[in-house]
Tab-separated table of C-alpha atoms in Angstrom:
chain	number	residue	atom	x	y	z
N	20	MET	CA	86.729	77.435	147.417
N	21	ASP	CA	89.678	76.099	145.425
N	22	HIS	CA	93.117	76.525	146.920
N	23	PHE	CA	95.390	78.535	144.675
N	24	MET	CA	98.667	80.341	144.890
N	25	LEU	CA	99.603	83.752	143.626
N	26	GLY	CA	102.991	85.341	143.988
N	27	ALA	CA	103.276	88.512	146.048
N	28	HIS	CA	103.859	90.580	142.896
N	29	GLU	CA	100.742	89.025	141.291
N	30	VAL	CA	98.603	90.015	144.260
N	31	LEU	CA	99.977	93.551	144.137
N	32	GLU	CA	99.497	93.836	140.359
N	33	LEU	CA	95.900	92.618	140.654
N	34	HIS	CA	95.359	95.060	143.524
N	35	GLU	CA	96.558	97.938	141.304
N	36	VAL	CA	94.325	96.840	138.425
N	37	LEU	CA	91.269	96.547	140.677
N	38	GLU	CA	91.990	99.920	142.284
N	39	GLY	CA	92.388	101.544	138.862
N	40	THR	CA	89.170	99.926	137.643
N	41	VAL	CA	87.229	101.213	140.653
N	42	SER	CA	88.614	104.683	140.000
N	43	ALA	CA	87.576	104.551	136.315
N	44	ILE	CA	84.075	103.364	137.280
N	45	HIS	CA	83.744	106.268	139.718
N	46	GLN	CA	85.026	108.664	137.067
N	47	PHE	CA	82.437	107.444	134.545
N	48	ARG	CA	79.678	107.816	137.144
N	49	LEU	CA	80.752	111.395	137.831
N	50	TYR	CA	80.696	112.135	134.112
N	51	GLN	CA	77.166	110.787	133.622
N	52	SER	CA	75.515	113.850	135.185
N	53	HIS	CA	77.321	116.159	132.736
N	54	VAL	CA	76.336	114.380	129.511
N	55	GLN	CA	73.956	116.217	127.169
N	56	ASP	CA	74.126	114.074	124.012
N	57	ASP	CA	71.877	110.980	123.928
N	58	ASP	CA	74.470	108.922	122.036
N	59	LEU	CA	77.148	109.724	124.609
N	60	SER	CA	74.711	108.966	127.427
N	61	THR	CA	74.022	105.532	125.926
N	62	LEU	CA	77.726	104.957	125.335
N	63	ILE	CA	78.751	105.800	128.890
N	64	SER	CA	75.930	103.665	130.360
N	65	THR	CA	76.808	100.679	128.172
N	66	GLN	CA	80.498	100.934	128.943
N	67	LEU	CA	79.877	101.426	132.656
N	68	THR	CA	77.736	98.280	132.779
N	69	PHE	CA	80.495	96.338	131.037
N	70	MET	CA	83.175	97.761	133.333
N	71	LEU	CA	81.218	96.662	136.409
N	72	SER	CA	80.820	93.145	135.022
N	73	GLU	CA	84.510	92.905	134.179
N	74	TYR	CA	85.448	94.251	137.613
N	75	ASP	CA	83.324	91.555	139.279
N	76	TYR	CA	85.019	88.910	137.132
N	77	LEU	CA	88.481	90.122	138.157
N	78	VAL	CA	87.404	90.135	141.819
N	79	SER	CA	86.218	86.539	141.409
N	80	LEU	CA	89.711	85.648	140.168
N	81	SER	CA	91.162	87.137	143.345
N	82	GLU	CA	89.154	84.555	145.307
N	83	SER	CA	89.670	81.515	143.119
N	84	ILE	CA	91.556	81.175	139.873
N	85	SER	CA	89.375	79.488	137.298
N	86	ASN	CA	89.734	78.750	133.636
N	87	THR	CA	86.470	80.511	132.785
N	88	LYS	CA	86.918	83.300	130.286
N	89	GLY	CA	85.929	86.878	130.913
N	90	GLU	CA	83.629	88.764	128.609
N	91	VAL	CA	84.836	90.289	125.372
N	92	TYR	CA	83.748	93.873	124.696
N	93	LYS	CA	82.022	94.284	121.360
N	94	ARG	CA	81.695	97.756	119.872
N	95	HIS	CA	78.155	98.791	118.995
N	96	ASN	CA	79.045	100.329	115.626
N	97	PRO	CA	81.799	98.058	114.309
N	98	LYS	CA	81.396	99.283	110.717
N	99	VAL	CA	82.033	102.972	111.477
N	100	ASP	CA	85.312	104.245	110.048
N	101	PRO	CA	87.194	107.308	111.296
N	102	VAL	CA	87.233	110.553	109.359
N	103	TYR	CA	90.693	111.881	108.488
N	104	GLY	CA	91.662	115.518	108.182
N	105	LEU	CA	91.269	118.702	110.174
N	106	ASP	CA	88.165	120.848	109.872
N	107	GLY	CA	88.174	123.760	112.299
N	108	PRO	CA	89.416	121.940	115.400
N	109	HIS	CA	87.816	122.861	118.737
N	110	MET	CA	89.783	124.920	121.211
N	111	ILE	CA	90.700	122.870	124.269
N	112	TYR	CA	91.308	124.390	127.694
N	113	PRO	CA	90.649	123.556	131.348
N	114	LYS	CA	87.149	124.608	132.427
N	115	PRO	CA	86.997	126.874	135.479
N	116	SER	CA	83.986	125.005	136.934
N	117	LEU	CA	82.212	121.683	136.528
N	118	PRO	CA	78.976	123.098	135.093
N	119	GLN	CA	80.978	124.252	132.079
N	120	MET	CA	82.012	120.698	131.152
N	121	THR	CA	80.894	119.724	127.671
N	122	ASP	CA	80.259	116.365	126.016
N	123	ARG	CA	83.690	116.740	124.435
N	124	ASP	CA	85.253	117.056	127.898
N	125	VAL	CA	83.371	113.998	129.149
N	126	ALA	CA	84.288	111.879	126.125
N	127	SER	CA	87.924	112.970	126.382
N	128	GLY	CA	88.023	111.999	130.058
N	129	MET	CA	86.486	108.628	129.227
N	130	LEU	CA	89.029	108.078	126.474
N	131	GLN	CA	91.970	108.905	128.731
N	132	ALA	CA	90.685	106.598	131.499
N	133	LEU	CA	90.269	103.732	129.030
N	134	LYS	CA	93.698	104.255	127.460
N	135	SER	CA	95.284	104.273	130.920
N	136	GLY	CA	93.335	101.144	131.856
N	137	ALA	CA	94.514	99.316	128.743
N	138	VAL	CA	98.157	100.118	129.474
N	139	MET	CA	97.865	99.290	133.181
N	140	LYS	CA	96.166	95.930	132.549
N	141	MET	CA	98.626	94.894	129.828
N	142	ARG	CA	101.599	95.913	131.949
N	143	ALA	CA	100.192	93.903	134.877
N	144	SER	CA	99.615	90.856	132.662
N	145	LEU	CA	103.324	90.812	131.813
N	146	GLU	CA	104.120	90.254	135.502
N	147	ILE	CA	101.623	87.431	136.102
N	148	ALA	CA	102.653	83.772	136.305
N	149	SER	CA	99.123	82.331	136.641
N	150	ARG	CA	97.984	81.593	133.071
N	151	PRO	CA	94.233	82.170	133.711
N	152	LEU	CA	94.897	85.481	135.466
N	153	ARG	CA	97.375	86.526	132.771
N	154	ASP	CA	94.797	85.726	130.067
N	155	ALA	CA	92.092	87.626	131.967
N	156	LEU	CA	94.238	90.741	132.263
N	157	GLN	CA	95.246	90.589	128.608
N	158	GLN	CA	91.557	90.344	127.656
N	159	ALA	CA	90.740	93.206	130.028
N	160	SER	CA	93.411	95.304	128.296
N	161	GLN	CA	91.940	94.454	124.896
N	162	ASN	CA	88.481	95.349	126.207
N	163	CYS	CA	89.725	98.779	127.319
N	164	SER	CA	91.274	99.223	123.892
N	165	GLU	CA	87.971	98.422	122.158
N	166	GLN	CA	86.046	100.710	124.500
N	167	ALA	CA	88.582	103.489	123.888
N	168	TYR	CA	88.246	103.047	120.135
N	169	GLU	CA	84.469	103.282	120.461
N	170	VAL	CA	84.813	106.561	122.390
N	171	PHE	CA	87.359	107.807	119.834
N	172	LEU	CA	84.896	107.074	117.005
N	173	TYR	CA	82.155	108.980	118.849
N	174	MET	CA	84.526	111.927	119.287
N	175	ASN	CA	85.728	111.702	115.690
N	176	ARG	CA	82.169	111.758	114.290
N	177	ARG	CA	81.431	114.889	116.349
N	178	GLY	CA	84.671	116.627	115.311
N	179	TYR	CA	86.043	116.459	118.882
N	180	TYR	CA	88.985	114.213	117.942
N	181	GLN	CA	90.168	114.943	114.446
N	182	VAL	CA	92.872	112.896	112.776
N	183	PRO	CA	95.387	114.964	110.842
N	184	PHE	CA	97.243	113.283	108.023
N	185	LEU	CA	100.578	113.944	106.373
N	186	SER	CA	100.473	114.881	102.729
N	187	ASN	CA	103.826	113.094	102.321
N	188	GLN	CA	102.994	109.983	104.364
N	189	GLN	CA	104.171	107.641	101.600
N	190	ASP	CA	107.537	109.397	101.487
N	191	VAL	CA	107.921	108.839	105.235
N	192	LEU	CA	106.934	105.162	105.040
N	193	ARG	CA	108.675	104.322	101.752
N	194	GLN	CA	112.046	104.325	103.506
N	195	TYR	CA	111.206	100.960	105.073
N	196	GLN	CA	111.714	97.854	102.980
N	197	TYR	CA	110.940	94.182	103.423
N	198	SER	CA	113.631	92.197	105.184
N	199	PRO	CA	115.989	90.256	102.894
N	200	GLU	CA	114.885	86.999	104.596
N	201	SER	CA	111.267	87.529	103.572
N	202	LEU	CA	112.395	88.025	99.946
N	203	GLY	CA	114.242	84.708	99.919
N	204	PHE	CA	117.777	85.912	100.598
N	205	ALA	CA	119.812	84.093	103.201
N	206	PRO	CA	121.037	86.187	106.108
N	207	ARG	CA	124.766	86.879	106.290
N	208	ALA	CA	126.716	84.671	108.653
């Protein structure tokens, strides 16, 4: 085994990431028994397999820092675009018992776990001095982001996560202009 050094804060950040990853894996496993939709069942199985592989890679980095790259998550339907607008949104409320959980509840829980994982891994990467570990955590954050987007698209297609839009969005965004430097004007001294 190669000798390597990690700062105390790096060890603690990696510990938090690994603990959060284990928790997300357990959460996904709990959700599996509640899934009714075949597409969601495939999605959760695929993502769970990837999460386990990525977890093992991060554990390997805790034993020996290497310059090998972790896997990159690739969405299964990269050409699917979200649908914008509201069309009879579903009512959302806490279910009184687990048997009442729906596919929407499962997908929403998956989405929240992945969003939290992305933030946690990116935040941890900002505290890491070891370049290979920093890169691995940044990639892990990006992977969570891609997985979350895949879950969002599933939810969006089913009407579980609708995207409202502003009728005056251009008015809101038109107030921002290009910087004078990008238009060729010299900044004031």
